[in-house]
C-alpha positions as semicolon CSV with decimal commas, in nm:
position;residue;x (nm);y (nm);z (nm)
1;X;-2,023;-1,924;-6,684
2;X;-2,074;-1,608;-6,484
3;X;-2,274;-1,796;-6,242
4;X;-2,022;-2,057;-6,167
5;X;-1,748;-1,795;-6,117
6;X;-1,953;-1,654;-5,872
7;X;-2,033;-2,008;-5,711
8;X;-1,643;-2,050;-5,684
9;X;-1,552;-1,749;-5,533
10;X;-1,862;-1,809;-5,264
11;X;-1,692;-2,144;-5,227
12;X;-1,336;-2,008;-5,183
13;X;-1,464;-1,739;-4,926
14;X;-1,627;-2,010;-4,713
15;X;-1,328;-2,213;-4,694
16;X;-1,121;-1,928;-4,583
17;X;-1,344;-1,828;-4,346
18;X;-1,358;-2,214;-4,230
19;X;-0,991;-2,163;-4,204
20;X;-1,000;-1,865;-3,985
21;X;-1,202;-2,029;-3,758
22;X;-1,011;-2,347;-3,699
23;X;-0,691;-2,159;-3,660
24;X;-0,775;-1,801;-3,513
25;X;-0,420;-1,845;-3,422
26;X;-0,297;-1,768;-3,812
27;X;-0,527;-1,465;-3,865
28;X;-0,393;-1,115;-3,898
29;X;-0,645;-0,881;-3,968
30;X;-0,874;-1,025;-4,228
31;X;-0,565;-1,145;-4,375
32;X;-0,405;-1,551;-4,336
33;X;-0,053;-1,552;-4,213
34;X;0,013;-1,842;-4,454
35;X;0,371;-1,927;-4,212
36;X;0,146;-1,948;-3,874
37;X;-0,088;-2,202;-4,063
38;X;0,155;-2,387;-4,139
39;X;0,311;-2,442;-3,845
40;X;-0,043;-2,453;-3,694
41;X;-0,088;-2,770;-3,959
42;X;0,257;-2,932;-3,825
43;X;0,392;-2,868;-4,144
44;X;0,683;-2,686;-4,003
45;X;0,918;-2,830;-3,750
46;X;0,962;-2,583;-3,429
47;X;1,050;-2,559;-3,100
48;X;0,750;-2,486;-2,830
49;X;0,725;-2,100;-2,747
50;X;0,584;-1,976;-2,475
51;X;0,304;-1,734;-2,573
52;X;-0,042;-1,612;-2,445
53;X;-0,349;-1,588;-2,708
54;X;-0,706;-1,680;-2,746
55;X;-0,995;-1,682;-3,030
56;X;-1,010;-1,276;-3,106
57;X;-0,670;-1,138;-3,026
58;X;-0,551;-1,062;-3,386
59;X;-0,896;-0,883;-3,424
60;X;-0,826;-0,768;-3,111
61;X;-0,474;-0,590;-3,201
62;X;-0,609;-0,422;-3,564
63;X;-0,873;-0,274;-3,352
64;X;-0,612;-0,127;-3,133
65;X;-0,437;0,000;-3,422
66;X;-0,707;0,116;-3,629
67;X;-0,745;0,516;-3,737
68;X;-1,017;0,699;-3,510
69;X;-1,379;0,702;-3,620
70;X;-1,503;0,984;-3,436
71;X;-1,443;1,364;-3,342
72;X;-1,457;1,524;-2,995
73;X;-1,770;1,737;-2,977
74;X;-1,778;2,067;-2,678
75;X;-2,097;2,068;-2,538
76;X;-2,087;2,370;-2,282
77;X;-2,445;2,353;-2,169
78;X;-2,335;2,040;-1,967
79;X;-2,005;2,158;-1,860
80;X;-1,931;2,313;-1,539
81;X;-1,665;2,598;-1,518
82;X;-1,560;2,597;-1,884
83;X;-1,372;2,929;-1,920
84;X;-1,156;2,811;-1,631
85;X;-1,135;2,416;-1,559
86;X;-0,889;2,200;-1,684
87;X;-1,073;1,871;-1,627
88;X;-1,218;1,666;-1,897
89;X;-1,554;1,444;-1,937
90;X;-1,581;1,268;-2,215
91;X;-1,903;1,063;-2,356
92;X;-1,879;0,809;-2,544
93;X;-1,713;0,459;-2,634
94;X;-1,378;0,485;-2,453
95;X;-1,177;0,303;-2,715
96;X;-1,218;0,584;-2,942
97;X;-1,184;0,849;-2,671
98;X;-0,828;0,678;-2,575
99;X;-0,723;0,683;-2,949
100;X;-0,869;1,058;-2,992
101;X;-0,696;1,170;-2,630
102;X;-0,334;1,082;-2,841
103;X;-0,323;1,411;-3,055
104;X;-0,336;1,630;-2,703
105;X;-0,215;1,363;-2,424
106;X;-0,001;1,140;-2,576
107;X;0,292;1,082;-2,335
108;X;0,114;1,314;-2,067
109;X;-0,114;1,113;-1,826
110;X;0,078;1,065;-1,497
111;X;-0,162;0,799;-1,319
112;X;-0,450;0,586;-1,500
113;X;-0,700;0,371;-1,235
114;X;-0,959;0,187;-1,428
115;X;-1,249;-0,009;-1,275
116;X;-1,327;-0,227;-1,600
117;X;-1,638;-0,440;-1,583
118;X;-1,575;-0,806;-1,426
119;X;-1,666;-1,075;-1,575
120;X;-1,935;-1,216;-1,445
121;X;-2,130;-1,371;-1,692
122;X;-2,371;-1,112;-1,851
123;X;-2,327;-0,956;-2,131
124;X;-2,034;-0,682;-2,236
125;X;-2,177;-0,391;-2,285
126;X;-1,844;-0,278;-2,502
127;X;-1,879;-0,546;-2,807
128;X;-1,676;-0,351;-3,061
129;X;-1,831;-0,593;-3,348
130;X;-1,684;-0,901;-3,251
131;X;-1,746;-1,201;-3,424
132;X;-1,860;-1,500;-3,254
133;X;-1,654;-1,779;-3,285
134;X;-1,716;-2,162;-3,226
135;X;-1,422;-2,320;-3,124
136;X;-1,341;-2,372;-2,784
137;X;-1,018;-2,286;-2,588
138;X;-0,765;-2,596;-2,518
139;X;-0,939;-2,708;-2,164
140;X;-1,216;-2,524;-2,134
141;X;-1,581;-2,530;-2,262
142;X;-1,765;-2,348;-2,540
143;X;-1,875;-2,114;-2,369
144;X;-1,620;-2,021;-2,070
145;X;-1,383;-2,046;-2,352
146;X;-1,624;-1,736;-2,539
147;X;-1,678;-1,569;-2,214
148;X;-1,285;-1,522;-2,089
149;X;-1,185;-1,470;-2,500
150;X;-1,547;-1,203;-2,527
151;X;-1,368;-0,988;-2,183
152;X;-1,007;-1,018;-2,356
153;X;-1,107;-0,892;-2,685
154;X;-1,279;-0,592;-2,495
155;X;-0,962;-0,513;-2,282
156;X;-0,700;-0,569;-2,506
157;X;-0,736;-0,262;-2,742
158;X;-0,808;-0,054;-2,453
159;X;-0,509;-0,131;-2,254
160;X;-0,301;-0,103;-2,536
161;X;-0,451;0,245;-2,662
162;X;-0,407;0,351;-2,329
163;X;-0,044;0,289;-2,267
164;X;0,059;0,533;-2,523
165;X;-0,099;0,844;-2,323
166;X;0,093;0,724;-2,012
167;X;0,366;0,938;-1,927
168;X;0,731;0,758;-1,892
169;X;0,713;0,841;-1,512
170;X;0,370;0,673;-1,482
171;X;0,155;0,403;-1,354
172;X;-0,173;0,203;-1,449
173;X;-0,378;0,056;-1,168
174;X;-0,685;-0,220;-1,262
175;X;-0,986;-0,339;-1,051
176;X;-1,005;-0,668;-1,108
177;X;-1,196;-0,997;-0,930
178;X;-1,054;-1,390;-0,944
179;X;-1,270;-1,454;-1,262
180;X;-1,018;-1,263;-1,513
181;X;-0,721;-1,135;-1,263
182;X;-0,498;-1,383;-1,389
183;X;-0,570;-1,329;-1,767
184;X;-0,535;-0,988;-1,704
185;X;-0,217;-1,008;-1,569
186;X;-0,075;-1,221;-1,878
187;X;-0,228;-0,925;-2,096
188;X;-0,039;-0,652;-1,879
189;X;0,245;-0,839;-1,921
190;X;0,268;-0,880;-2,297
191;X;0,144;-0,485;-2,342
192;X;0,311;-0,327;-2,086
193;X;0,596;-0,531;-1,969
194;X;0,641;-0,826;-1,720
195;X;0,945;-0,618;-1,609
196;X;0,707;-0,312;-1,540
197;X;0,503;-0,487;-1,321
198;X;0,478;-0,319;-0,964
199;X;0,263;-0,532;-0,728
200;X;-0,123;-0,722;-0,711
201;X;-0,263;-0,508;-0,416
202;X;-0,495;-0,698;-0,192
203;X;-0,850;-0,449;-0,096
204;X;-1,040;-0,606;0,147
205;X;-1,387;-0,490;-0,010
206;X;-1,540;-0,631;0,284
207;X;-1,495;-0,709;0,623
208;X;-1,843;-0,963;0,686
209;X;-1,863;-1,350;0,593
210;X;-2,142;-1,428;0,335
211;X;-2,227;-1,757;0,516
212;X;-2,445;-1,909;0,164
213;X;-2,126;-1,925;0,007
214;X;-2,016;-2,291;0,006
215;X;-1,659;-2,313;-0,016
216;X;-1,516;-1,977;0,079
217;X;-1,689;-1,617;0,148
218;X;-1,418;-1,408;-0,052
219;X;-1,386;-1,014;0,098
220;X;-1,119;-0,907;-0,159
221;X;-1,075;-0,775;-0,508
222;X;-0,715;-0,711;-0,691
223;X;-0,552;-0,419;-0,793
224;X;-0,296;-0,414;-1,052
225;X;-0,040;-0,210;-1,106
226;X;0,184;-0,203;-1,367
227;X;0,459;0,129;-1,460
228;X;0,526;0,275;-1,835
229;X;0,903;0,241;-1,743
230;X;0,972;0,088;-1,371
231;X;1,323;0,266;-1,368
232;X;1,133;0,618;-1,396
233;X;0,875;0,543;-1,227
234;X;0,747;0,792;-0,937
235;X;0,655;0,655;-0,686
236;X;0,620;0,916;-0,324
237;X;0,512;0,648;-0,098
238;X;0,238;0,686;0,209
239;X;0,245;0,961;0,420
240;X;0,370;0,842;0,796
241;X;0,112;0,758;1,041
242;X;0,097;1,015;1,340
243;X;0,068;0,706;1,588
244;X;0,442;0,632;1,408
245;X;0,602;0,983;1,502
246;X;0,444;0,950;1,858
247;X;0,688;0,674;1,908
248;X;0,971;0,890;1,920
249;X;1,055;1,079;2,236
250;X;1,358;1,280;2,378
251;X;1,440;1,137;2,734
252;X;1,806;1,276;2,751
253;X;1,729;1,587;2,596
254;X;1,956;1,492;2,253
255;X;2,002;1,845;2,039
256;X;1,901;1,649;1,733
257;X;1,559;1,631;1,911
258;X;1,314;1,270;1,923
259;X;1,450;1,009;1,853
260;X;1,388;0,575;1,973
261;X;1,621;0,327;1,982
262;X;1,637;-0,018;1,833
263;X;1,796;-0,321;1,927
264;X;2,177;-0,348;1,843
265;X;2,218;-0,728;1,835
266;X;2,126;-0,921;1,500
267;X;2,182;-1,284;1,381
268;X;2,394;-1,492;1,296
269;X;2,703;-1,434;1,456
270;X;2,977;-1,287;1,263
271;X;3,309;-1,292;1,440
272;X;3,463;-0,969;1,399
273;X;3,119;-0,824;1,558
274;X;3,147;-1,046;1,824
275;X;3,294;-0,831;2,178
276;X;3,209;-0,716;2,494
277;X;3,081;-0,350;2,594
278;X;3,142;-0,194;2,892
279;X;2,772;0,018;3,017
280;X;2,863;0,378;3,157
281;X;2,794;0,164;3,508
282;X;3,041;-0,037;3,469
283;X;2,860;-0,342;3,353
284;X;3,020;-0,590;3,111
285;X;2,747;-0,677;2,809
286;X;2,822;-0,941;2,538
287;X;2,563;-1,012;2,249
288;X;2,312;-1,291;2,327
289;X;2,416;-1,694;2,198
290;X;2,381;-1,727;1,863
291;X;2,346;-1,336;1,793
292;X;2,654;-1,082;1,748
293;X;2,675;-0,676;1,770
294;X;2,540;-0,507;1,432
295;X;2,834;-0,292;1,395
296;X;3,209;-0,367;1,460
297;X;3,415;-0,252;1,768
298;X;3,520;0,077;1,607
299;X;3,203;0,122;1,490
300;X;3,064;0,114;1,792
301;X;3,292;0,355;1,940
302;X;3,219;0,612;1,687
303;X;2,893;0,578;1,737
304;X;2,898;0,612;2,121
305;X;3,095;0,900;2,073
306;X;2,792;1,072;1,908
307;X;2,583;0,991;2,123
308;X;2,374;0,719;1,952
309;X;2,374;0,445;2,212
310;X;2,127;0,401;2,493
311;X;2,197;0,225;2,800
312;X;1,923;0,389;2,960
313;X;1,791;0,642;3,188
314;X;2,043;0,430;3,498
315;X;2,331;0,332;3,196
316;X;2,338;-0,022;3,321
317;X;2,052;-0,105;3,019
318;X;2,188;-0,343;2,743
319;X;2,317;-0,057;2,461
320;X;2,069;0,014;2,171
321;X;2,116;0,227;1,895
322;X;1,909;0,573;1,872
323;X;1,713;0,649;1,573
324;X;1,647;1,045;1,521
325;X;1,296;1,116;1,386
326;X;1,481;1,373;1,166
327;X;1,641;1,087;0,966
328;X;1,346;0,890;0,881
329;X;1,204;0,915;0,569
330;X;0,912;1,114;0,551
331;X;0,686;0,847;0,361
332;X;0,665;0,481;0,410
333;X;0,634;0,197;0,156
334;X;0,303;0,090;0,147
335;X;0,202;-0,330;0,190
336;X;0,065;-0,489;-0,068
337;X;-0,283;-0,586;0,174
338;X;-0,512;-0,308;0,191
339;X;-0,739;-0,342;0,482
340;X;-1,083;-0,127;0,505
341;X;-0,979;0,028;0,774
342;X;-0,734;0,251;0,584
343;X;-0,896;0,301;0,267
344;X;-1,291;0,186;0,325
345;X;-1,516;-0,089;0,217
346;X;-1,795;-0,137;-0,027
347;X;-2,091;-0,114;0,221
348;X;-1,884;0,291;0,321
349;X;-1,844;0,336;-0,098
350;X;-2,224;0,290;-0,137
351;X;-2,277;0,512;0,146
352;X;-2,108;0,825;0,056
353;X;-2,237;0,792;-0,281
354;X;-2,601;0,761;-0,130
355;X;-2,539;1,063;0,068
356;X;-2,437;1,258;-0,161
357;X;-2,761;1,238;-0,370
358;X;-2,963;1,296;-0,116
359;X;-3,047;0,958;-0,011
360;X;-3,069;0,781;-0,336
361;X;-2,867;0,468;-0,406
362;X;-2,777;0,602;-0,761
363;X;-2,494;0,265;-0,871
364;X;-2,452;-0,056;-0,645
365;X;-2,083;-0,086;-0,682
366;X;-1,858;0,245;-0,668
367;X;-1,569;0,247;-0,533
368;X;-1,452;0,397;-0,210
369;X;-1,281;0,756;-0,248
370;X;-1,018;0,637;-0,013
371;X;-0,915;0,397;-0,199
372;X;-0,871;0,548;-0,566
373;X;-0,710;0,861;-0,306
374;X;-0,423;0,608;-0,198
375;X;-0,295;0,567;-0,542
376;X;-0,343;0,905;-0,630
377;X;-0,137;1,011;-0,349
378;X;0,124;0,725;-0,409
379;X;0,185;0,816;-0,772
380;X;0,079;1,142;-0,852
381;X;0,108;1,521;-0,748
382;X;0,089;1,896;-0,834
383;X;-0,054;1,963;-1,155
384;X;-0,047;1,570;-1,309
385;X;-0,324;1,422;-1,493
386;X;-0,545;1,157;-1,430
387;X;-0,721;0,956;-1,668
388;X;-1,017;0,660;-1,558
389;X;-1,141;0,575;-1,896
390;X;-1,428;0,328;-1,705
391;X;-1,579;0,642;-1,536
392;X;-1,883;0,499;-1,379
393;X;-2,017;0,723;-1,122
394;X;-1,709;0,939;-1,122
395;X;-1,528;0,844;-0,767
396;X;-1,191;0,903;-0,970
397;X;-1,325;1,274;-0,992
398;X;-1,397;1,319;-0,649
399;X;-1,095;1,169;-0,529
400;X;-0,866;1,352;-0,736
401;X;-1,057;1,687;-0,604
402;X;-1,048;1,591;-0,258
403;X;-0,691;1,472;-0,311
404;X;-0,581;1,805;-0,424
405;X;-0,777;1,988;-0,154
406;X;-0,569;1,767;0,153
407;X;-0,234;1,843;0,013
408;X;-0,238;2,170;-0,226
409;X;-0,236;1,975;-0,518
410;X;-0,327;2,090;-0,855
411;X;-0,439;1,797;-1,022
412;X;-0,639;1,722;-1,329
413;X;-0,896;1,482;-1,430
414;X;-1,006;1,279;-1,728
415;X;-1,327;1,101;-1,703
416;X;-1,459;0,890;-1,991
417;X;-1,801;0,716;-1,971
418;X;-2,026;0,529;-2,200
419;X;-2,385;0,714;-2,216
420;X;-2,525;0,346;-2,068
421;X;-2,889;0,403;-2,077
422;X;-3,013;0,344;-1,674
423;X;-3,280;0,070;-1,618
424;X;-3,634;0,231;-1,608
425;X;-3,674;0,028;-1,298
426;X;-3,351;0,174;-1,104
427;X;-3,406;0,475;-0,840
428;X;-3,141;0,689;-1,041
429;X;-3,389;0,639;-1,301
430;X;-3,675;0,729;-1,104
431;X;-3,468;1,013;-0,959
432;X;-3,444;1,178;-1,305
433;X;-3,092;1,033;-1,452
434;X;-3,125;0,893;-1,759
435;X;-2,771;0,747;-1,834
436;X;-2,460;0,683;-1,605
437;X;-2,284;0,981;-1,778
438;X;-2,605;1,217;-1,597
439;X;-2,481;1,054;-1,266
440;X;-2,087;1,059;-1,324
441;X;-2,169;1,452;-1,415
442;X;-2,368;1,537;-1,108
443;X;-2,157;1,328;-0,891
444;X;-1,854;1,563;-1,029
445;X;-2,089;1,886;-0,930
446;X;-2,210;1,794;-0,564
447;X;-1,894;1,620;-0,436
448;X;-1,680;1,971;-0,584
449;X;-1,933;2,211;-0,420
450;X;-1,914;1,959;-0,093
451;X;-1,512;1,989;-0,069
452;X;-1,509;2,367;-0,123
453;X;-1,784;2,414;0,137
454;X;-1,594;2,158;0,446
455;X;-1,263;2,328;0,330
456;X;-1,316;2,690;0,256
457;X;-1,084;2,610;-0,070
458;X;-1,220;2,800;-0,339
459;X;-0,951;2,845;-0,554
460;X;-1,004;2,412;-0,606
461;X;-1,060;2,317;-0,951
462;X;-1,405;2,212;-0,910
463;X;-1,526;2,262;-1,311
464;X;-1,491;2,028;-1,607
465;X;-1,540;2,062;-1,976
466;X;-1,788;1,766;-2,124
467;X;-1,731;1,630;-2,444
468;X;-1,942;1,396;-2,672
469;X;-1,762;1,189;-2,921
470;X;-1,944;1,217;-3,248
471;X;-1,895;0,957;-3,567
472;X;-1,722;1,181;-3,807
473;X;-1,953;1,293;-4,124
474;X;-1,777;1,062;-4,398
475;X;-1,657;0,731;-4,160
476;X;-1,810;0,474;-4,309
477;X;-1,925;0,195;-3,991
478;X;-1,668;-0,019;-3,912
């Protein structure tokens, strides 16, 4: 009798799990939401909803939500500057490091840039115990299906964990490639806000055709950028060029100092805009067909009497309006293309990074420093914190400390890095580092002691405190 019993419940548990398989859709937790099946089964009569999910993303969410395993563990022997740094390094399985970083930054990180791996077919690195699943996505095959639902079910906790440390004034910027940039936007969307987006930046990665490429020899990647609140978001803009300001100039020797002048007629015509000017030479000037004056007639007076109309060095030019440097905004609102020219390439990335260890190609795909310093310097300043919880070789960490050393900032860092064991075959390997964490630390260490010796800045915040996240003594594995 006891045996049978035990045959039914094996039964029972199979068919559930059967269940959660078919309709990943009604899982929540390890629990059935018996009102999803049902409408899952047609049972229910409803009207269509418009909704983003794939096989995962209810495992995906009680991850996000579960309690932390782990403890934060000092270790001083790797740290640099302990006494006196404020940055953080932190080993270990970010998930756990974003949950652990609530009880000290929740509501407190001003600027997060994470360089998340792409998906390009191998295998994730950051599993988190996922269970493999069958069925295939509406469309796609078994296994793109797996592949885009394997990436999601990575992100997912990750990006929601990290939202809560974002303060209400702050911004989130992703790395992302055309395999996953528009899942990843639907997933920034539903966790962040579709109202918080800010803009897909454009970084041309690189500037030379791959001619092997069939179809199209693609030179960009994304960047996302989504705000915790986009009515408090700060946002300081790029400084202006110098070539900009060299446009200005002073030719009639205005008090209110440089100044250029811009053209005063505008389309379409608009009657009451529509008159003649008289030039101090006695000229008559109307505004061209089709066009009319941008201000009215008494406008135009007032503005003549201040001095802010040019007719030119003779006063027989066609008027224009002058344009003080003074009044321009100091910063300018930055396009959403970003060419390598202003914030590097890949090829420059890999060579810095070379350089700085001594010849050694330690990673094959950092980012530039340039670049990660653009949003830095768009989003953040004085003493705000930065997290990157995708560390790799650190570039976040030498941006942020060459940031602070070009404008006086104060700026912190948090770096978090899986200890990725390096392939025995790789020259970081060969050069003595043993996991990406050895080369995110001693990236940290040269590029610090490099700013403070081209600068002479030694009051720069070059130190950082490591960390090791350690399984707490009774947490059972998940």
């Amino acid at each position: 009798m006891a045996n049978g019993s035990r045959k039914a419940k094996g039964a029972a548990r199979a068919r559930l799990e059967l269940v959660k398989e078919l309709f990943p859709e009604a899982v929540a937790g390890e629990a059935i939401d018996w009102e999803r099946l049902k409408k899952a089964l047609g049972c229910q009569a409803e009207d269509e909803v418009y909704g983003f999910t794939w096989p995962g993303k209810a495992e995906a969410k009680r991850l996000a939500e579960a309690p932390v395993a782990g403890v934060l563990q000092p270790d001083r022997e790797k740290s640099k500057r302990w006494e006196t740094t404020s940055n953080w390094y932190i080993e270990g399985d970010n998930l756990e490091a974003l949950k652990l970083l609530r009880s000290s930054h929740e509501g407190k990180v001003q600027m997060i840039y994470i360089d998340p791996p792409y998906n390009t077919g191998k295998a994730l690195t950051y599993k988190d115990n996922w269970r493999k699943r069958k069925r295939a996505a509406s469309g796609l095959g078994r296994e793109e299906a797996r592949a885009h639902a394997g990436w999601l079910n990575m992100m997912y906790p990750r990006l929601w964990a990290a939202k809560a440390l974002l303060a209400e004034t702050g911004a989130i910027f992703i790395s992302i490639d055309d395999t996953e940039q528009a899942n990843l936007k639907k997933v920034c969307d539903e966790i962040f806000g579709e109202r918080n987006f800010v803009a897909t930046f454009i970084w041309q990665r690189a500037f030379s055709p791959v001619n092997m490429n069939k179809f199209a020899s693609r030179n960009h990647d994304f960047i996302l950028c989504y705000a915790k609140n986009i009515d408090r978001l700060a946002w300081y803009g790029l400084p202006r060029h110098p070539e900009a300001d060299g446009r200005y100039a002073n030719p009639d020797n205005d008090p209110r100092g440089p100044w250029t002048s811009g053209d005063l007629s505008v389309g379409p015509p608009i009657p009451e805009k529509i008159y003649d000017i008289v030039t101090p030479s006695g000229r008559i000037v109307s505004p061209p067909h089709g066009y009319c004056w941008r201000v009215t007639k008494e406008r135009f007076a007032e503005l003549a009497a201040d001095n802010r109309i040019w007719f030119g060095k003779d006063g027989n030019g066609v008027p224009r309006l002058k344009r003080f440097l003074r009044e321009v905004k100091p910063t300018m609102t930055p396009l959403t293309i970003w060419t390598h020219d202003e914030v590097s390439h890949s090829q420059e990335a890999k060579k810095e990074l070379k350089e700085l260890f001594d010849g050694v190609a330690v990673m094959d795909y950092p980012k530039p420093v340039k670049l990660i310093q653009r949003m830095i310097a768009l989003t953040t300043k004085n003493d705000d914190v930065i997290l990157d919880f995708f560390s790799g070789s650190a570039t976040t960490a030498h941006a942020v400390m060459q940031q602070n050393a070009e404008d006086g900032g104060r700026r912190s860092f948090i770096m978090v890095q899986l200890p990725e064991r390096l392939a025995e075959t790789s020259a970081a390997y060969r050069a003595g580092f043993r996991t990406i964490c050895d080369i995110g630390r001693e990236r940290i260490r040269r590029a610090g002691e490099k700013i403070v010796y081209e600068t002479g800045k030694t009051e720069l915040d070059i130190g950082f405190q490591v960390f090791r996240i350690e399984r707490k003594s009774n947490q059972p594995d998940r």
